[in-house]
């Protein structure tokens, strides 16, 4: 059982169009350095990094009783930290960029997947697919998560100012899923609340 977080850069296609490849690579390195540093601070695991997308896991490979709380705090720090980085990019290169995040939890399979020539340690399952779809739907500066994450946060007494959104219908599924959003103004208010160790 794990919590899965996807983070995705908004405006990457425009960046790639405006800037030369040798200018884009350092920006991606800044972006991934920021996000992975925050991830490790909350004991998350990086499972996948491709293009401008990052996939993380909490509670896997080692169990964490507060994995949903860790994931949401990671997401909040990422969104706040990236806001500063985006301003720097705007100043230096005149480009607009944002970050969208999706979080879900559920049962996953963790293991080495690939061929005899190449393997990578990753996680797969329905919980991963839903987190990815939530990330795709998140707008710049938003964190979207499933009802199961909301319930887990409630159990841990963590109020992040989440707002319910209309249920999301996923391609190939019959039942829509309930989702929640933490918009920027709610994130800023909650960040003033002392964080438990």
PDB file of C-alpha atoms in Angstrom:
ATOM      1  CA  UNK A   1       0.000   0.000   0.000  1.00  0.00           C
ATOM      2  CA  UNK A   2       1.579   3.273  -1.084  1.00  0.00           C
ATOM      3  CA  UNK A   3       0.954   6.932  -1.783  1.00  0.00           C
ATOM      4  CA  UNK A   4       1.909   7.987  -5.308  1.00  0.00           C
ATOM      5  CA  UNK A   5       2.706  11.565  -6.320  1.00  0.00           C
ATOM      6  CA  UNK A   6       3.167  12.879  -9.853  1.00  0.00           C
ATOM      7  CA  UNK A   7       4.597  16.338 -10.513  1.00  0.00           C
ATOM      8  CA  UNK A   8       4.552  17.819 -14.008  1.00  0.00           C
ATOM      9  CA  UNK A   9       5.879  21.051 -15.451  1.00  0.00           C
ATOM     10  CA  UNK A  10       3.375  23.363 -17.148  1.00  0.00           C
ATOM     11  CA  UNK A  11       4.722  25.335 -20.097  1.00  0.00           C
ATOM     12  CA  UNK A  12       7.511  22.879 -20.975  1.00  0.00           C
ATOM     13  CA  UNK A  13       6.492  22.722 -24.656  1.00  0.00           C
ATOM     14  CA  UNK A  14       6.677  26.504 -24.901  1.00  0.00           C
ATOM     15  CA  UNK A  15      10.059  26.512 -23.176  1.00  0.00           C
ATOM     16  CA  UNK A  16      11.395  23.961 -25.630  1.00  0.00           C
ATOM     17  CA  UNK A  17      10.108  26.064 -28.507  1.00  0.00           C
ATOM     18  CA  UNK A  18      11.559  29.357 -27.217  1.00  0.00           C
ATOM     19  CA  UNK A  19      14.919  28.134 -25.946  1.00  0.00           C
ATOM     20  CA  UNK A  20      17.734  26.142 -27.498  1.00  0.00           C
ATOM     21  CA  UNK A  21      18.196  22.572 -26.182  1.00  0.00           C
ATOM     22  CA  UNK A  22      21.432  23.556 -24.411  1.00  0.00           C
ATOM     23  CA  UNK A  23      19.429  26.222 -22.509  1.00  0.00           C
ATOM     24  CA  UNK A  24      16.578  23.868 -21.581  1.00  0.00           C
ATOM     25  CA  UNK A  25      18.778  21.202 -19.943  1.00  0.00           C
ATOM     26  CA  UNK A  26      20.072  23.451 -17.111  1.00  0.00           C
ATOM     27  CA  UNK A  27      16.501  24.565 -16.381  1.00  0.00           C
ATOM     28  CA  UNK A  28      15.317  20.965 -16.130  1.00  0.00           C
ATOM     29  CA  UNK A  29      18.257  20.226 -13.838  1.00  0.00           C
ATOM     30  CA  UNK A  30      17.256  23.160 -11.596  1.00  0.00           C
ATOM     31  CA  UNK A  31      13.667  21.899 -11.609  1.00  0.00           C
ATOM     32  CA  UNK A  32      14.506  18.283 -10.767  1.00  0.00           C
ATOM     33  CA  UNK A  33      17.121  19.314  -8.185  1.00  0.00           C
ATOM     34  CA  UNK A  34      14.524  21.379  -6.324  1.00  0.00           C
ATOM     35  CA  UNK A  35      11.863  18.659  -6.425  1.00  0.00           C
ATOM     36  CA  UNK A  36      14.125  15.743  -5.485  1.00  0.00           C
ATOM     37  CA  UNK A  37      15.701  17.684  -2.614  1.00  0.00           C
ATOM     38  CA  UNK A  38      12.226  18.324  -1.170  1.00  0.00           C
ATOM     39  CA  UNK A  39      11.261  14.667  -1.771  1.00  0.00           C
ATOM     40  CA  UNK A  40      14.224  13.321   0.167  1.00  0.00           C
ATOM     41  CA  UNK A  41      13.573  15.762   3.010  1.00  0.00           C
ATOM     42  CA  UNK A  42      10.221  13.998   3.497  1.00  0.00           C
ATOM     43  CA  UNK A  43      11.673  10.488   2.986  1.00  0.00           C
ATOM     44  CA  UNK A  44       9.974   9.927  -0.359  1.00  0.00           C
ATOM     45  CA  UNK A  45      11.325   7.645  -3.083  1.00  0.00           C
ATOM     46  CA  UNK A  46      11.920   8.799  -6.665  1.00  0.00           C
ATOM     47  CA  UNK A  47      10.695   6.113  -9.047  1.00  0.00           C
ATOM     48  CA  UNK A  48      10.625   7.850 -12.388  1.00  0.00           C
ATOM     49  CA  UNK A  49      12.013  10.999 -13.964  1.00  0.00           C
ATOM     50  CA  UNK A  50      11.338  11.588 -17.642  1.00  0.00           C
ATOM     51  CA  UNK A  51      11.008  14.727 -19.734  1.00  0.00           C
ATOM     52  CA  UNK A  52       9.425  17.145 -17.283  1.00  0.00           C
ATOM     53  CA  UNK A  53       7.541  14.566 -15.186  1.00  0.00           C
ATOM     54  CA  UNK A  54       8.475  13.130 -11.783  1.00  0.00           C
ATOM     55  CA  UNK A  55       6.871  10.101 -10.085  1.00  0.00           C
ATOM     56  CA  UNK A  56       7.347   9.572  -6.354  1.00  0.00           C
ATOM     57  CA  UNK A  57       6.262   6.986  -3.818  1.00  0.00           C
ATOM     58  CA  UNK A  58       5.688   7.221  -0.061  1.00  0.00           C
ATOM     59  CA  UNK A  59       5.310   4.133   2.110  1.00  0.00           C
ATOM     60  CA  UNK A  60       7.201   2.088  -0.458  1.00  0.00           C
ATOM     61  CA  UNK A  61       9.576   0.237  -0.358  1.00  0.00           C
ATOM     62  CA  UNK A  62       9.408   0.833   3.437  1.00  0.00           C
ATOM     63  CA  UNK A  63       6.104   1.360   5.227  1.00  0.00           C
ATOM     64  CA  UNK A  64       5.340   4.862   6.532  1.00  0.00           C
ATOM     65  CA  UNK A  65       2.234   5.240   8.695  1.00  0.00           C
ATOM     66  CA  UNK A  66       1.991   8.936   7.757  1.00  0.00           C
ATOM     67  CA  UNK A  67       2.711   8.522   4.032  1.00  0.00           C
ATOM     68  CA  UNK A  68      -0.266  10.629   2.891  1.00  0.00           C
ATOM     69  CA  UNK A  69       0.747  13.479   5.196  1.00  0.00           C
ATOM     70  CA  UNK A  70       4.341  13.297   3.926  1.00  0.00           C
ATOM     71  CA  UNK A  71       3.166  13.377   0.311  1.00  0.00           C
ATOM     72  CA  UNK A  72       0.900  16.406   0.791  1.00  0.00           C
ATOM     73  CA  UNK A  73       3.586  18.323   2.682  1.00  0.00           C
ATOM     74  CA  UNK A  74       6.048  17.445  -0.085  1.00  0.00           C
ATOM     75  CA  UNK A  75       3.597  18.725  -2.694  1.00  0.00           C
ATOM     76  CA  UNK A  76       3.026  21.957  -0.781  1.00  0.00           C
ATOM     77  CA  UNK A  77       6.769  22.622  -0.516  1.00  0.00           C
ATOM     78  CA  UNK A  78       7.254  21.794  -4.193  1.00  0.00           C
ATOM     79  CA  UNK A  79       4.558  24.225  -5.310  1.00  0.00           C
ATOM     80  CA  UNK A  80       5.866  26.996  -3.068  1.00  0.00           C
ATOM     81  CA  UNK A  81       9.502  26.373  -4.013  1.00  0.00           C
ATOM     82  CA  UNK A  82       8.752  26.154  -7.716  1.00  0.00           C
ATOM     83  CA  UNK A  83       6.877  29.440  -7.594  1.00  0.00           C
ATOM     84  CA  UNK A  84      10.187  31.143  -6.739  1.00  0.00           C
ATOM     85  CA  UNK A  85      12.040  29.205  -9.435  1.00  0.00           C
ATOM     86  CA  UNK A  86       9.407  30.132 -12.045  1.00  0.00           C
ATOM     87  CA  UNK A  87       9.835  33.825 -11.191  1.00  0.00           C
ATOM     88  CA  UNK A  88      13.565  33.436 -11.705  1.00  0.00           C
ATOM     89  CA  UNK A  89      13.008  31.809 -15.118  1.00  0.00           C
ATOM     90  CA  UNK A  90      10.598  34.593 -16.076  1.00  0.00           C
ATOM     91  CA  UNK A  91      13.193  37.206 -15.142  1.00  0.00           C
ATOM     92  CA  UNK A  92      16.109  35.418 -16.852  1.00  0.00           C
ATOM     93  CA  UNK A  93      14.433  34.035 -19.979  1.00  0.00           C
ATOM     94  CA  UNK A  94      10.987  35.641 -20.253  1.00  0.00           C
ATOM     95  CA  UNK A  95       9.244  32.253 -20.056  1.00  0.00           C
ATOM     96  CA  UNK A  96       6.120  31.277 -18.125  1.00  0.00           C
ATOM     97  CA  UNK A  97       6.131  27.956 -16.291  1.00  0.00           C
ATOM     98  CA  UNK A  98       4.052  26.307 -13.603  1.00  0.00           C
ATOM     99  CA  UNK A  99       3.763  23.054 -11.690  1.00  0.00           C
ATOM    100  CA  UNK A 100       0.806  20.686 -11.337  1.00  0.00           C
ATOM    101  CA  UNK A 101       0.671  17.797  -8.843  1.00  0.00           C
ATOM    102  CA  UNK A 102      -1.573  14.731  -8.477  1.00  0.00           C
ATOM    103  CA  UNK A 103      -1.634  12.390  -5.453  1.00  0.00           C
ATOM    104  CA  UNK A 104      -3.405   9.083  -4.843  1.00  0.00           C
ATOM    105  CA  UNK A 105      -2.983   6.024  -2.643  1.00  0.00           C
ATOM    106  CA  UNK A 106      -3.695   2.336  -3.001  1.00  0.00           C
ATOM    107  CA  UNK A 107      -2.128  -1.041  -3.575  1.00  0.00           C
ATOM    108  CA  UNK A 108       0.814  -1.136  -5.958  1.00  0.00           C
ATOM    109  CA  UNK A 109       3.320  -3.686  -7.160  1.00  0.00           C
ATOM    110  CA  UNK A 110       6.928  -2.597  -6.656  1.00  0.00           C
ATOM    111  CA  UNK A 111       9.710  -4.394  -8.449  1.00  0.00           C
ATOM    112  CA  UNK A 112      12.199  -4.569 -11.272  1.00  0.00           C
ATOM    113  CA  UNK A 113      10.419  -4.309 -14.596  1.00  0.00           C
ATOM    114  CA  UNK A 114      11.956  -4.517 -18.040  1.00  0.00           C
ATOM    115  CA  UNK A 115      14.002  -6.989 -20.009  1.00  0.00           C
ATOM    116  CA  UNK A 116      17.205  -8.955 -19.565  1.00  0.00           C
ATOM    117  CA  UNK A 117      19.026  -6.037 -21.215  1.00  0.00           C
ATOM    118  CA  UNK A 118      17.490  -3.216 -19.151  1.00  0.00           C
ATOM    119  CA  UNK A 119      15.482  -3.079 -15.935  1.00  0.00           C
ATOM    120  CA  UNK A 120      14.242  -0.354 -13.649  1.00  0.00           C
ATOM    121  CA  UNK A 121      12.772  -0.498 -10.159  1.00  0.00           C
ATOM    122  CA  UNK A 122       9.306   1.011 -10.282  1.00  0.00           C
ATOM    123  CA  UNK A 123       5.718   0.808  -9.057  1.00  0.00           C
ATOM    124  CA  UNK A 124       2.665  -0.094 -11.119  1.00  0.00           C
ATOM    125  CA  UNK A 125      -1.063  -0.431 -10.498  1.00  0.00           C
ATOM    126  CA  UNK A 126      -4.386   1.367 -10.643  1.00  0.00           C
ATOM    127  CA  UNK A 127      -3.328   3.743  -7.839  1.00  0.00           C
ATOM    128  CA  UNK A 128      -0.419   4.911 -10.005  1.00  0.00           C
ATOM    129  CA  UNK A 129      -2.648   5.464 -13.038  1.00  0.00           C
ATOM    130  CA  UNK A 130      -5.119   7.567 -11.037  1.00  0.00           C
ATOM    131  CA  UNK A 131      -2.331   9.727  -9.557  1.00  0.00           C
ATOM    132  CA  UNK A 132      -1.049  10.327 -13.084  1.00  0.00           C
ATOM    133  CA  UNK A 133      -4.503  11.381 -14.317  1.00  0.00           C
ATOM    134  CA  UNK A 134      -4.942  13.718 -11.346  1.00  0.00           C
ATOM    135  CA  UNK A 135      -1.615  15.334 -12.205  1.00  0.00           C
ATOM    136  CA  UNK A 136      -2.678  15.773 -15.833  1.00  0.00           C
ATOM    137  CA  UNK A 137      -5.855  17.530 -14.690  1.00  0.00           C
ATOM    138  CA  UNK A 138      -4.150  19.807 -12.127  1.00  0.00           C
ATOM    139  CA  UNK A 139      -3.698  23.364 -13.283  1.00  0.00           C
ATOM    140  CA  UNK A 140      -0.547  25.365 -12.714  1.00  0.00           C
ATOM    141  CA  UNK A 141      -0.024  25.857  -8.969  1.00  0.00           C
ATOM    142  CA  UNK A 142      -2.585  23.202  -8.015  1.00  0.00           C
ATOM    143  CA  UNK A 143      -2.414  19.993  -6.025  1.00  0.00           C
ATOM    144  CA  UNK A 144      -5.206  17.489  -6.732  1.00  0.00           C
ATOM    145  CA  UNK A 145      -5.749  14.358  -4.665  1.00  0.00           C
ATOM    146  CA  UNK A 146      -8.240  11.535  -4.286  1.00  0.00           C
ATOM    147  CA  UNK A 147     -10.861  11.078  -1.579  1.00  0.00           C
ATOM    148  CA  UNK A 148      -8.744   8.306  -0.029  1.00  0.00           C
ATOM    149  CA  UNK A 149      -5.946  10.838   0.560  1.00  0.00           C
ATOM    150  CA  UNK A 150      -8.468  13.307   2.035  1.00  0.00           C
ATOM    151  CA  UNK A 151      -9.764  10.661   4.453  1.00  0.00           C
ATOM    152  CA  UNK A 152      -6.223   9.759   5.478  1.00  0.00           C
ATOM    153  CA  UNK A 153      -5.382  13.427   6.138  1.00  0.00           C
ATOM    154  CA  UNK A 154      -8.551  13.782   8.205  1.00  0.00           C
ATOM    155  CA  UNK A 155      -7.552  10.735  10.266  1.00  0.00           C
ATOM    156  CA  UNK A 156      -4.180  12.379  10.973  1.00  0.00           C
ATOM    157  CA  UNK A 157      -5.863  15.704  11.869  1.00  0.00           C
ATOM    158  CA  UNK A 158      -4.233  17.587   8.987  1.00  0.00           C
ATOM    159  CA  UNK A 159      -6.422  20.299   7.427  1.00  0.00           C
ATOM    160  CA  UNK A 160      -4.847  21.619   4.231  1.00  0.00           C
ATOM    161  CA  UNK A 161      -7.782  23.730   3.080  1.00  0.00           C
ATOM    162  CA  UNK A 162      -8.854  21.221   0.422  1.00  0.00           C
ATOM    163  CA  UNK A 163     -11.909  21.983  -1.697  1.00  0.00           C
ATOM    164  CA  UNK A 164     -14.061  19.222  -3.222  1.00  0.00           C
ATOM    165  CA  UNK A 165     -14.239  19.251  -7.023  1.00  0.00           C
ATOM    166  CA  UNK A 166     -16.785  17.573  -9.312  1.00  0.00           C
ATOM    167  CA  UNK A 167     -16.034  13.821  -9.499  1.00  0.00           C
ATOM    168  CA  UNK A 168     -13.561  12.860 -12.205  1.00  0.00           C
ATOM    169  CA  UNK A 169     -14.460  10.242 -14.775  1.00  0.00           C
ATOM    170  CA  UNK A 170     -11.470   8.248 -15.945  1.00  0.00           C
ATOM    171  CA  UNK A 171     -11.353   6.654 -19.358  1.00  0.00           C
ATOM    172  CA  UNK A 172     -12.141   2.943 -19.122  1.00  0.00           C
ATOM    173  CA  UNK A 173     -13.717   3.158 -15.652  1.00  0.00           C
ATOM    174  CA  UNK A 174     -17.425   3.027 -14.869  1.00  0.00           C
ATOM    175  CA  UNK A 175     -17.436   4.850 -11.525  1.00  0.00           C
ATOM    176  CA  UNK A 176     -16.179   8.443 -11.198  1.00  0.00           C
ATOM    177  CA  UNK A 177     -13.740   9.215  -8.387  1.00  0.00           C
ATOM    178  CA  UNK A 178     -14.102  11.999  -5.836  1.00  0.00           C
ATOM    179  CA  UNK A 179     -11.257  14.495  -5.954  1.00  0.00           C
ATOM    180  CA  UNK A 180     -10.047  17.469  -3.937  1.00  0.00           C
ATOM    181  CA  UNK A 181      -7.955  20.511  -4.771  1.00  0.00           C
ATOM    182  CA  UNK A 182      -5.682  22.679  -2.658  1.00  0.00           C
ATOM    183  CA  UNK A 183      -5.606  26.075  -4.425  1.00  0.00           C
ATOM    184  CA  UNK A 184      -2.823  28.594  -3.875  1.00  0.00           C
ATOM    185  CA  UNK A 185      -4.666  30.861  -1.402  1.00  0.00           C
ATOM    186  CA  UNK A 186      -5.557  27.911   0.866  1.00  0.00           C
ATOM    187  CA  UNK A 187      -1.983  26.624   0.686  1.00  0.00           C
ATOM    188  CA  UNK A 188      -0.595  29.941   1.841  1.00  0.00           C
ATOM    189  CA  UNK A 189      -2.995  30.160   4.793  1.00  0.00           C
ATOM    190  CA  UNK A 190      -2.279  26.600   5.951  1.00  0.00           C
ATOM    191  CA  UNK A 191       1.487  27.075   5.608  1.00  0.00           C
ATOM    192  CA  UNK A 192       1.303  29.522   8.509  1.00  0.00           C
ATOM    193  CA  UNK A 193       0.153  26.696  10.787  1.00  0.00           C
ATOM    194  CA  UNK A 194       3.020  25.058  12.743  1.00  0.00           C
ATOM    195  CA  UNK A 195       3.999  21.686  11.267  1.00  0.00           C
ATOM    196  CA  UNK A 196       4.327  18.683  13.591  1.00  0.00           C
ATOM    197  CA  UNK A 197       7.729  17.029  13.716  1.00  0.00           C
TER     198      UNK A 197
END
